[in-house]
């Protein structure tokens, strides 16, 4: 757990009803369920180019939950604006995003590393570097490279797939709460040994 008691959680996705139910918005889904879990409410915040909710977790941790409304490939604009305004260090940022390289419903926590070709992470890397934390939400892979973008941004997951992704998101949110109340290592261990797909 970083020294700061102010944590930023950014859920990545694309704004608008056309994208709401697509796999690329899994980060939005996690943010929505985290805020609901902690009885918060999103409000539009123009200075952060997105929607923001403030929730308290435990006695002394406040989480600023951001859903950028800039479209995925401009996520860094919103996330960096939030961190700069509140003077939040990069290692107190947790980014939730869809992950092609994990099977549907698998979830993993990660600290640092490359962007893996993910456009949202790529744009966050530009102003902030790679030292932030991530929640990788498995959405599976369509099997062919040329199908990736329609798979992520146009095709809705099946009901079974959506249920698996949301179940993974709920497990991830439990792990986030554990991190905020204890340590990152304990959260990683609990999530990664919980028999996820």
C-alpha positions as a printed NumPy array, in Angstrom:
array([[  0.   ,   0.   ,   0.   ],
       [  1.487,   3.4  ,  -0.927],
       [  1.961,   6.031,   1.804],
       [ -0.806,   8.17 ,   0.332],
       [ -4.363,   7.595,   1.454],
       [ -5.673,   8.908,  -1.863],
       [ -5.897,   6.267,  -4.595],
       [ -6.905,   6.66 ,  -8.237],
       [ -8.785,   3.877, -10.026],
       [ -9.227,   4.412, -13.761],
       [-11.555,   2.098, -15.657],
       [-10.891,   2.184, -19.391],
       [-13.503,   2.069, -22.128],
       [-15.183,   4.04 , -24.883],
       [-18.044,   6.459, -24.224],
       [-21.491,   6.12 , -25.752],
       [-24.213,   3.503, -26.006],
       [-22.661,   1.888, -29.098],
       [-19.744,   0.621, -26.972],
       [-21.373,   0.126, -23.583],
       [-21.814,  -3.647, -23.876],
       [-18.596,  -4.444, -25.764],
       [-15.529,  -6.207, -24.375],
       [-13.313,  -3.122, -24.732],
       [-15.432,  -1.513, -21.993],
       [-14.612,  -4.115, -19.348],
       [-12.682,  -1.429, -17.448],
       [-15.839,   0.69 , -17.285],
       [-17.755,  -2.352, -16.031],
       [-15.27 ,  -2.821, -13.188],
       [-15.39 ,   0.879, -12.263],
       [-19.194,   0.836, -12.229],
       [-19.358,  -2.219,  -9.984],
       [-16.644,  -0.9  ,  -7.646],
       [-18.497,   2.397,  -7.175],
       [-21.813,   0.588,  -6.69 ],
       [-20.131,  -1.72 ,  -4.154],
       [-19.059,   1.323,  -2.127],
       [-22.301,   3.277,  -2.644],
       [-20.803,   6.05 ,  -4.727],
       [-22.095,   8.059,  -7.676],
       [-20.402,   9.187, -10.884],
       [-20.551,  12.83 , -11.945],
       [-19.226,  14.491, -15.078],
       [-15.915,  16.286, -14.453],
       [-14.819,  18.358, -17.44 ],
       [-11.367,  19.09 , -16.017],
       [-10.663,  15.358, -15.931],
       [-12.274,  14.637, -19.33 ],
       [-14.514,  12.018, -17.805],
       [-16.868,  10.859, -15.099],
       [-15.59 ,  10.778, -11.514],
       [-16.789,   9.158,  -8.305],
       [-15.269,   9.508,  -4.823],
       [-15.707,   6.579,  -2.456],
       [-14.302,   5.74 ,   0.944],
       [-12.932,   2.272,   1.573],
       [-12.392,   1.498,   5.222],
       [-11.563,   4.261,   7.659],
       [ -8.783,   6.133,   5.937],
       [ -8.628,   5.423,   2.193],
       [-10.411,   7.521,  -0.418],
       [-10.598,   6.246,  -3.979],
       [-11.13 ,   8.564,  -6.942],
       [-12.733,   6.396,  -9.628],
       [-12.441,   7.8  , -13.146],
       [-14.085,   6.71 , -16.389],
       [-12.393,   8.726, -19.171],
       [-14.807,   9.971, -21.841],
       [-11.998,  10.694, -24.326],
       [-12.188,   7.398, -26.226],
       [ -9.695,   4.66 , -25.479],
       [ -6.694,   5.976, -27.412],
       [ -6.763,   9.284, -25.469],
       [ -7.081,   7.764, -21.989],
       [ -3.783,   9.284, -20.877],
       [ -5.185,  12.799, -21.145],
       [ -7.869,  12.119, -18.545],
       [ -5.816,   9.942, -16.217],
       [ -2.806,  12.282, -16.114],
       [ -5.088,  15.296, -15.476],
       [ -6.546,  13.536, -12.424],
       [ -3.152,  12.549, -11.001],
       [ -1.665,  16.003, -11.537],
       [ -4.596,  17.836,  -9.943],
       [ -4.635,  15.693,  -6.795],
       [ -0.851,  15.105,  -6.754],
       [ -1.342,  11.341,  -6.721],
       [  1.854,   9.332,  -7.3  ],
       [  1.911,   6.938, -10.229],
       [  2.135,   3.843,  -8.022],
       [ -1.151,   4.88 ,  -6.368],
       [ -2.898,   4.56 ,  -9.745],
       [ -4.771,   1.36 , -10.611],
       [ -5.951,   0.981, -14.219],
       [ -8.655,  -1.561, -15.079],
       [ -8.668,  -2.763, -18.69 ],
       [ -9.71 ,  -5.581, -21.001],
       [ -7.023,  -8.174, -21.711],
       [ -6.955, -10.291, -24.878],
       [ -4.184, -12.53 , -23.538],
       [ -6.264, -13.871, -20.654],
       [ -9.186, -16.288, -21.043],
       [-12.717, -15.008, -20.538],
       [-13.34 , -14.426, -16.835],
       [ -9.724, -14.598, -15.699],
       [ -8.498, -11.561, -13.764],
       [ -4.975, -10.623, -12.734],
       [ -3.292,  -7.796, -10.857],
       [ -0.019,  -6.436, -12.178],
       [  2.438,  -3.701, -11.213],
       [  4.359,  -2.039, -14.04 ],
       [  5.351,  -3.491, -17.393],
       [  4.603,  -2.837, -21.044],
       [  1.323,  -1.864, -22.643],
       [  1.01 ,  -5.082, -24.681],
       [ -0.427,  -3.187, -27.648],
       [ -3.434,  -1.95 , -25.664],
       [ -4.236,   1.536, -26.958],
       [ -5.497,   2.843, -23.634],
       [ -2.39 ,   1.699, -21.763],
       [ -0.167,   2.967, -24.577],
       [ -1.625,   6.454, -24.169],
       [ -1.278,   6.36 , -20.369],
       [  2.374,   5.357, -20.756],
       [  3.116,   8.581, -22.668],
       [  2.621,  11.049, -19.775],
       [  3.021,   8.685, -16.798],
       [  5.45 ,   5.908, -17.711],
       [  4.794,   2.287, -16.815],
       [  4.987,   2.285, -13.013],
       [  1.255,   2.105, -12.332],
       [ -0.832,  -0.877, -11.24 ],
       [ -3.289,  -2.72 , -13.465],
       [ -6.311,  -4.972, -13.225],
       [ -6.232,  -7.18 , -16.309],
       [ -9.729,  -8.429, -17.155],
       [ -9.668, -11.444, -19.44 ],
       [-11.945, -11.233, -22.477],
       [-10.333, -13.955, -24.586],
       [ -9.003, -13.653, -28.14 ],
       [-10.947, -14.09 , -31.39 ],
       [ -8.109, -16.199, -32.801],
       [ -7.19 , -14.006, -35.775],
       [ -5.422, -10.665, -35.574],
       [ -7.672,  -8.979, -38.133],
       [-10.727,  -9.807, -36.002],
       [ -9.399,  -8.174, -32.822],
       [-10.885,  -4.686, -33.196],
       [-14.404,  -5.787, -34.226],
       [-14.259,  -8.44 , -31.471],
       [-13.433,  -5.768, -28.894],
       [-15.495,  -2.808, -30.077],
       [-18.433,  -4.163, -32.095],
       [-19.323,  -7.697, -31.047],
       [-21.101,  -8.222, -27.749],
       [-19.984, -11.174, -25.649],
       [-22.45 , -14.016, -25.241],
       [-24.499, -14.145, -22.045],
       [-22.247, -16.883, -20.721],
       [-19.105, -14.879, -21.517],
       [-20.541, -11.694, -20.02 ],
       [-21.463, -13.535, -16.824],
       [-17.916, -14.941, -16.58 ],
       [-16.361, -11.496, -17.12 ],
       [-18.599,  -9.915, -14.474],
       [-17.805, -12.723, -12.045],
       [-14.105, -12.042, -12.619],
       [-14.685,  -8.331, -12.077],
       [-16.369,  -9.045,  -8.741],
       [-13.375, -11.147,  -7.654],
       [-11.054,  -8.353,  -8.765],
       [-12.995,  -5.788,  -6.732],
       [-12.691,  -7.998,  -3.659],
       [ -8.932,  -8.083,  -4.262],
       [ -8.81 ,  -4.299,  -4.654],
       [-10.532,  -3.927,  -1.285],
       [ -7.967,  -6.296,   0.213],
       [ -5.123,  -4.202,  -1.22 ],
       [ -6.608,  -1.005,   0.176],
       [ -7.041,  -2.557,   3.609],
       [ -3.837,  -4.589,   3.725],
       [ -1.061,  -4.96 ,   1.133],
       [ -0.718,  -5.31 ,  -2.634],
       [  1.091,  -8.648,  -2.263],
       [ -1.74 , -10.124,  -0.217],
       [ -4.267,  -8.968,  -2.797],
       [ -2.253, -10.477,  -5.65 ],
       [ -1.852, -13.773,  -3.803],
       [ -5.53 , -13.983,  -2.895],
       [ -6.712, -13.247,  -6.439],
       [ -4.183, -15.379,  -8.282],
       [ -4.671, -18.45 ,  -6.077],
       [ -8.467, -18.304,  -6.009],
       [ -8.914, -20.803,  -8.834],
       [ -9.631, -18.259, -11.557],
       [ -9.897, -19.645, -15.109]])
